[in-house]
CSV table of C-alpha atoms and ligand atoms in Angstrom, one decimal:
chain,number,residue,atom,x,y,z
A,1,MET,CA,121.2,109.7,97.0
A,2,THR,CA,118.2,111.7,97.2
A,3,ARG,CA,115.2,110.5,98.8
A,4,THR,CA,112.3,110.3,96.2
A,5,ALA,CA,109.0,111.6,96.8
A,6,LEU,CA,106.8,108.3,96.5
A,7,ILE,CA,103.1,107.3,95.8
A,8,ILE,CA,102.2,103.7,96.5
A,9,ASP,CA,98.9,102.5,94.1
A,10,CYS,CA,98.3,99.3,95.1
A,11,ASP,CA,95.7,96.1,96.3
A,12,PRO,CA,97.3,94.2,98.5
A,13,GLY,CA,97.9,91.7,98.2
A,14,VAL,CA,100.1,89.2,99.8
A,15,ASP,CA,103.5,90.6,97.7
A,16,ASP,CA,102.0,94.0,97.8
A,17,ALA,CA,101.9,94.3,101.4
A,18,ILE,CA,105.3,92.9,101.4
A,19,ALA,CA,106.3,96.2,99.3
A,20,LEU,CA,105.2,98.4,101.4
A,21,PHE,CA,106.8,96.7,104.6
A,22,LEU,CA,109.8,97.1,102.6
A,23,ALA,CA,108.7,101.2,101.5
A,24,PHE,CA,107.4,101.2,105.2
A,25,ALA,CA,111.3,100.5,106.3
A,26,SER,CA,113.1,103.0,104.0
A,27,PRO,CA,112.6,106.8,105.5
A,28,ASP,CA,115.9,107.5,104.4
A,29,ASP,CA,115.3,106.9,100.8
A,30,LEU,CA,112.0,107.6,100.0
A,31,GLU,CA,109.2,109.8,101.1
A,32,LEU,CA,106.0,108.5,101.2
A,33,ILE,CA,103.1,110.8,100.4
A,34,ALA,CA,100.1,108.4,100.2
A,35,ILE,CA,99.4,104.6,99.6
A,36,THR,CA,96.2,104.9,97.4
A,37,THR,CA,94.2,101.4,96.9
A,38,VAL,CA,92.4,100.1,94.0
A,39,ALA,CA,89.7,97.3,93.7
A,40,GLY,CA,92.4,94.0,92.7
A,41,ASN,CA,93.5,91.4,94.4
A,42,VAL,CA,90.2,91.4,96.3
A,43,GLY,CA,87.8,93.8,96.1
A,44,ALA,CA,88.1,97.8,96.7
A,45,PRO,CA,87.1,97.7,100.6
A,46,LEU,CA,89.5,95.2,101.0
A,47,THR,CA,92.7,96.5,100.1
A,48,ALA,CA,91.9,99.8,101.6
A,49,ARG,CA,91.8,97.9,105.1
A,50,ASN,CA,94.6,95.7,104.0
A,51,ALA,CA,96.9,98.6,103.3
A,52,ARG,CA,95.9,100.2,106.4
A,53,ILE,CA,96.5,97.1,108.6
A,54,ILE,CA,100.0,96.0,107.2
A,55,ARG,CA,101.0,100.5,107.8
A,56,GLN,CA,99.7,99.7,111.5
A,57,ILE,CA,102.3,97.0,112.0
A,58,ALA,CA,104.5,98.8,110.3
A,59,GLY,CA,103.4,101.6,112.8
A,60,ARG,CA,103.6,104.2,109.8
A,61,GLU,CA,100.4,106.0,110.3
A,62,ASP,CA,101.9,109.3,109.0
A,63,VAL,CA,101.0,108.0,105.9
A,64,PRO,CA,97.4,108.8,104.6
A,65,VAL,CA,95.5,105.6,102.8
A,66,TYR,CA,93.8,107.3,100.1
A,67,VAL,CA,90.8,104.8,99.1
A,68,GLY,CA,90.5,104.1,94.9
A,69,ALA,CA,88.2,103.2,92.1
A,70,GLN,CA,86.1,100.1,92.9
A,71,VAL,CA,86.0,98.6,89.6
A,72,PRO,CA,87.7,98.6,86.4
A,73,LEU,CA,87.6,100.9,83.7
A,74,VAL,CA,85.3,98.4,81.2
A,75,ARG,CA,85.8,95.1,82.4
A,76,ALA,CA,84.0,93.6,85.5
A,77,PRO,CA,86.7,93.0,88.2
A,78,ILE,CA,88.7,89.9,88.5
A,79,ILE,CA,89.5,88.6,92.2
A,80,ALA,CA,92.3,86.6,92.6
A,81,SER,CA,91.8,85.0,96.7
A,82,HIS,CA,92.7,81.9,95.4
A,83,PHE,CA,96.3,83.7,95.1
A,84,HIS,CA,95.8,85.9,97.9
A,85,GLY,CA,93.7,84.6,100.3
A,86,ASP,CA,89.5,85.3,100.8
A,87,SER,CA,91.2,88.4,103.0
A,88,GLY,CA,93.8,89.7,100.8
A,89,LEU,CA,96.3,88.9,103.4
A,90,GLY,CA,96.8,85.3,103.2
A,91,ASP,CA,96.8,83.4,107.2
A,92,LEU,CA,98.2,86.9,108.3
A,93,ALA,CA,95.3,87.6,111.5
A,94,VAL,CA,93.6,90.3,110.4
A,95,PHE,CA,92.2,92.8,112.6
A,96,ALA,CA,89.9,96.8,111.9
A,97,PRO,CA,93.0,99.3,112.0
A,98,VAL,CA,92.7,102.0,114.4
A,99,ALA,CA,93.7,104.6,112.3
A,100,PRO,CA,90.9,105.4,109.8
A,101,ASP,CA,91.4,105.7,105.8
A,102,ALA,CA,92.6,109.5,104.1
A,103,ALA,CA,89.2,111.6,103.7
A,104,GLY,CA,89.1,112.3,99.4
A,105,HIS,CA,89.7,110.5,96.9
A,106,ALA,CA,92.9,108.7,95.2
A,107,VAL,CA,92.6,109.8,92.0
A,108,THR,CA,92.2,113.1,93.4
A,109,ALA,CA,95.0,112.8,96.0
A,110,ILE,CA,97.4,111.3,92.7
A,111,ILE,CA,96.7,114.3,90.7
A,112,LYS,CA,96.7,117.0,93.4
A,113,ALA,CA,100.3,115.4,94.6
A,114,VAL,CA,101.9,115.7,91.3
A,115,MET,CA,100.5,119.2,90.5
A,116,THR,CA,101.4,120.7,93.4
A,117,ARG,CA,105.2,119.8,93.3
A,118,PRO,CA,107.4,120.5,90.8
A,119,PRO,CA,107.7,119.2,87.8
A,120,GLY,CA,109.4,115.2,88.1
A,121,ALA,CA,109.1,115.1,91.9
A,122,VAL,CA,106.7,112.7,92.7
A,123,SER,CA,107.2,109.1,91.4
A,124,ILE,CA,104.7,106.6,91.5
A,125,ALA,CA,104.8,102.6,92.1
A,126,VAL,CA,102.0,100.6,90.7
A,127,THR,CA,101.0,97.3,92.6
A,128,GLY,CA,97.9,96.5,91.3
A,129,PRO,CA,95.6,97.1,88.2
A,130,MET,CA,96.3,100.7,86.8
A,131,THR,CA,92.9,102.0,86.8
A,132,ASN,CA,93.9,104.6,89.6
A,133,LEU,CA,96.6,106.4,87.5
A,134,ALA,CA,94.8,106.0,83.9
A,135,LEU,CA,91.7,107.8,85.4
A,136,ALA,CA,94.0,110.5,86.9
A,137,LEU,CA,95.6,110.5,83.4
A,138,ARG,CA,92.0,110.9,82.3
A,139,LEU,CA,91.5,113.5,84.6
A,140,GLU,CA,94.5,115.5,84.3
A,141,PRO,CA,96.6,114.6,81.6
A,142,ALA,CA,99.6,116.9,82.2
A,143,ILE,CA,100.6,114.9,85.1
A,144,ALA,CA,102.2,112.4,82.6
A,145,HIS,CA,105.0,115.1,81.7
A,146,ARG,CA,105.1,116.1,85.8
A,147,LEU,CA,105.6,112.3,87.1
A,148,GLY,CA,108.5,111.3,88.1
A,149,THR,CA,109.4,107.3,87.5
A,150,VAL,CA,106.2,105.5,87.1
A,151,VAL,CA,107.0,102.1,88.0
A,152,VAL,CA,104.6,99.3,87.9
A,153,MET,CA,104.8,95.2,88.5
A,154,GLY,CA,102.8,93.9,85.3
A,155,GLY,CA,102.7,92.4,82.0
A,156,ALA,CA,105.1,89.1,80.6
A,157,ARG,CA,107.2,88.7,77.2
A,158,THR,CA,109.3,85.7,77.7
A,159,GLU,CA,107.0,84.2,80.4
A,160,GLY,CA,103.7,83.2,79.6
A,161,GLY,CA,101.0,85.2,81.6
A,162,ASN,CA,99.6,84.0,85.2
A,163,ILE,CA,96.1,84.5,84.5
A,164,THR,CA,95.9,83.0,81.2
A,165,ALA,CA,98.6,81.4,78.9
A,166,SER,CA,99.3,85.2,77.6
A,167,ALA,CA,98.4,87.4,80.4
A,168,GLU,CA,100.2,88.6,83.8
A,169,TYR,CA,97.1,89.2,86.3
A,170,ASN,CA,97.9,93.1,87.2
A,171,ILE,CA,97.3,93.7,83.1
A,172,TYR,CA,94.6,91.4,82.9
A,173,ALA,CA,92.5,92.8,85.5
A,174,ASP,CA,92.1,96.2,84.1
A,175,PRO,CA,94.0,95.9,80.4
A,176,HIS,CA,92.3,99.0,79.4
A,177,ALA,CA,94.2,101.4,82.1
A,178,ALA,CA,97.3,99.4,81.4
A,179,GLN,CA,96.7,101.1,78.1
A,180,VAL,CA,96.3,104.2,78.7
A,181,VAL,CA,99.2,104.5,81.5
A,182,PHE,CA,102.1,102.8,78.5
A,183,ALA,CA,100.4,105.4,75.3
A,184,SER,CA,100.6,108.0,77.9
A,185,GLY,CA,104.2,109.3,77.7
A,186,CYS,CA,104.9,109.1,80.9
A,187,LYS,CA,108.3,107.5,81.9
A,188,VAL,CA,107.5,103.8,82.9
A,189,VAL,CA,109.8,101.0,84.4
A,190,THR,CA,107.9,98.1,83.9
A,191,LEU,CA,108.6,94.8,86.2
A,192,GLY,CA,106.7,92.2,84.1
A,193,LEU,CA,106.7,88.4,85.0
A,194,ASP,CA,110.1,87.6,83.2
A,195,ALA,CA,111.9,89.9,85.7
A,196,THR,CA,109.4,89.2,89.2
A,197,HIS,CA,109.8,85.2,88.6
A,198,GLN,CA,113.7,85.8,89.1
A,199,VAL,CA,113.0,86.9,92.2
A,200,ARG,CA,112.1,83.7,94.8
A,201,ALA,CA,111.4,83.6,98.1
A,202,THR,CA,113.6,80.8,98.3
A,203,PRO,CA,113.3,77.9,101.8
A,204,LYS,CA,116.8,79.8,102.8
A,205,ARG,CA,115.7,83.1,101.9
A,206,VAL,CA,112.3,82.0,103.8
A,207,ALA,CA,113.8,81.1,107.0
A,208,ALA,CA,116.4,84.2,106.9
A,209,VAL,CA,113.5,86.9,107.3
A,210,ARG,CA,112.1,84.1,110.0
A,211,ALA,CA,115.0,84.7,112.3
A,212,ILE,CA,114.5,88.3,112.1
A,213,ASP,CA,112.6,90.0,114.9
A,214,THR,CA,110.4,92.9,113.7
A,215,PRO,CA,106.8,93.6,113.3
A,216,ALA,CA,107.2,93.5,109.8
A,217,ALA,CA,109.6,90.6,109.4
A,218,ARG,CA,106.9,88.6,111.1
A,219,ALA,CA,103.7,89.8,109.5
A,220,THR,CA,106.4,89.1,106.1
A,221,TYR,CA,107.1,85.4,106.8
A,222,ASP,CA,103.4,84.4,107.5
A,223,LEU,CA,103.0,86.4,104.0
A,224,LEU,CA,105.2,83.9,102.5
A,225,LYS,CA,104.9,80.8,104.0
A,226,PHE,CA,100.8,81.5,102.6
A,227,SER,CA,102.3,81.9,99.4
A,228,GLU,CA,105.0,78.7,99.8
A,229,GLY,CA,101.4,76.7,100.4
A,230,VAL,CA,99.8,78.6,96.9
A,231,GLN,CA,102.8,78.0,94.7
A,232,ARG,CA,102.7,74.5,96.2
A,233,ARG,CA,98.5,74.0,95.1
A,234,PHE,CA,99.0,75.9,91.7
A,235,ALA,CA,102.8,75.8,90.6
A,236,GLY,CA,104.3,72.4,91.8
A,237,ALA,CA,106.3,73.8,94.2
A,238,LEU,CA,108.1,76.6,92.7
A,239,ALA,CA,109.1,79.4,95.5
A,240,PRO,CA,107.0,82.2,95.8
A,241,PRO,CA,107.8,85.3,93.5
A,242,MET,CA,108.4,88.3,94.9
A,243,HIS,CA,106.4,90.7,92.0
A,244,ASP,CA,105.4,93.9,93.5
A,245,PRO,CA,108.2,94.5,96.0
A,246,CYS,CA,110.6,94.8,93.4
A,247,THR,CA,108.9,98.4,92.4
A,248,ILE,CA,110.0,99.2,95.6
A,249,ALA,CA,113.5,97.6,95.1
A,250,TRP,CA,114.0,99.0,92.0
A,251,LEU,CA,113.4,102.4,93.3
A,252,LEU,CA,115.9,101.8,96.3
A,253,ALA,CA,118.4,100.0,94.0
A,254,PRO,CA,118.0,100.4,90.2
A,255,ASP,CA,121.5,99.2,90.2
A,256,LEU,CA,119.8,95.5,90.9
A,257,PHE,CA,117.8,95.7,87.8
A,258,THR,CA,118.6,95.9,83.6
A,259,THR,CA,116.4,97.7,81.4
A,260,ARG,CA,116.2,98.1,77.9
A,261,PRO,CA,113.9,101.0,76.1
A,262,VAL,CA,110.9,99.3,74.8
A,263,ASP,CA,107.6,100.0,72.8
A,264,LEU,CA,104.6,98.4,74.5
A,265,ARG,CA,101.2,97.9,74.0
A,266,VAL,CA,98.4,95.9,75.5
A,267,GLU,CA,95.8,93.6,73.7
A,268,VAL,CA,92.7,95.1,74.5
A,269,ALA,CA,89.9,93.8,72.3
A,270,ALA,CA,91.2,89.5,71.4
A,271,ASP,CA,89.0,87.5,74.1
A,272,LEU,CA,91.9,85.0,73.7
A,273,THR,CA,95.1,86.6,74.7
A,274,MET,CA,93.2,90.0,76.5
A,275,GLY,CA,95.9,91.7,78.6
A,276,HIS,CA,98.6,90.4,76.6
A,277,THR,CA,101.6,92.8,76.5
A,278,ALA,CA,102.9,93.1,73.2
A,279,VAL,CA,107.3,94.3,74.1
A,280,GLU,CA,109.2,95.3,71.0
A,281,PHE,CA,112.4,96.0,71.5
A,282,ARG,CA,113.3,96.6,68.4
A,283,LEU,CA,112.9,100.7,67.9
A,284,ALA,CA,113.7,103.2,65.4
A,285,ASP,CA,114.8,105.6,68.3
A,286,PRO,CA,115.4,103.6,71.7
A,287,ALA,CA,116.4,107.0,73.2
A,288,ALA,CA,113.2,108.2,72.4
A,289,ALA,CA,111.0,105.5,74.3
A,290,SER,CA,109.0,106.3,77.1
A,291,VAL,CA,108.6,102.6,78.0
A,292,HIS,CA,112.0,100.4,80.2
A,293,TRP,CA,111.5,97.0,79.9
A,294,VAL,CA,113.3,95.3,82.9
A,295,THR,CA,115.3,91.8,81.9
A,296,GLN,CA,117.2,91.0,84.5
A,297,VAL,CA,117.8,91.2,88.3
A,298,ASN,CA,120.4,90.8,90.5
A,299,ALA,CA,117.7,88.7,92.9
A,300,GLY,CA,120.1,87.9,95.6
A,301,ALA,CA,121.0,91.2,96.1
A,302,VAL,CA,117.7,92.3,96.1
A,303,PHE,CA,116.6,89.8,98.8
A,304,ASP,CA,119.9,91.0,101.6
A,305,LEU,CA,117.9,94.7,100.9
A,306,MET,CA,114.9,93.1,101.6
A,307,LEU,CA,116.5,91.6,105.0
A,308,GLU,CA,117.9,94.7,105.8
A,309,ARG,CA,115.0,97.0,105.8
A,310,LEU,CA,112.8,93.7,107.9
A,311,ALA,CA,115.3,94.1,110.7
A,312,ARG,CA,114.7,97.8,110.8
B,401,BDR,C1,100.7,90.8,90.7
B,401,BDR,O1,99.1,89.8,90.8
B,401,BDR,C2,99.2,90.1,91.6
B,401,BDR,O2,97.9,89.1,92.1
B,401,BDR,C3,100.1,90.1,92.7
B,401,BDR,O3,99.7,91.1,93.7
B,401,BDR,C4,101.0,91.0,91.9
B,401,BDR,O4,100.7,92.3,92.0
B,401,BDR,C5,101.0,89.2,89.7
B,401,BDR,O5,100.9,89.0,88.7
B,402,CA,CA1,99.7,93.3,93.7
């Protein structure tokens, strides 16, 4: 497998943090160009700090963390600390990371990476609101056709939403940004709730994480235990879904996922259904679709991949 040059644009976030651990533990597959952070699950200063905490636990201070957008494009910020804790990292013991943020803005870093490398060479995984990528597309529209794959966690089709009846959180938090990205012509692979709800940290899988004695696995275990509590409170004890790690798993092992070409539009006008993703499978020319929607995941194999990487 060739090594994918990757930017991870995130809002850690308990499951973003697990996604970062998975990526940090995969240097043979992923050349991590940068982590870029955005306001989302918690405010922008905390998501950047959290990315640096996870980077330090993983021992990957070689990867720069750039701070990005402080607020969504149009809407007021919608914080999700009820799902992620006040710190954004659940019960994990947070600390002041040693290495600082990188100089410069996340949006500029994205544009520079994409424009200075060959077309198709840089992919991006987006695990938070898409504000940074939308701003980058507005500042430099040429990145749309120079990006490799944009792998996003966001949206819902057959599943209802998880923040409102209609909308999934990442899209709801910045629907205007999501619409810019989906309409840009970028090659997008979308992991909505239909996909990520298939990949759950069952008690057996959480126990398997506990049995691994690495700093990343120990931190992941703490994050998963926190998420189990959240699920008990909000979802009647269903095992926590591994939303954001699915983006990295797709990059590492796309064969574990089934996708369909779609037309995807985002509701940005109606209050009641704000952030809803209208996902159309019936296309006149499926081969021309720039957006693909994940319908099926081999969840057991995705979790085994996570376990194998956390043990490294
Ligand atoms: C998404 O929303 C966030 O709270 C999670 O980190 C994930 O990216 C799931 O809807
Ligand atoms: Ca996230």
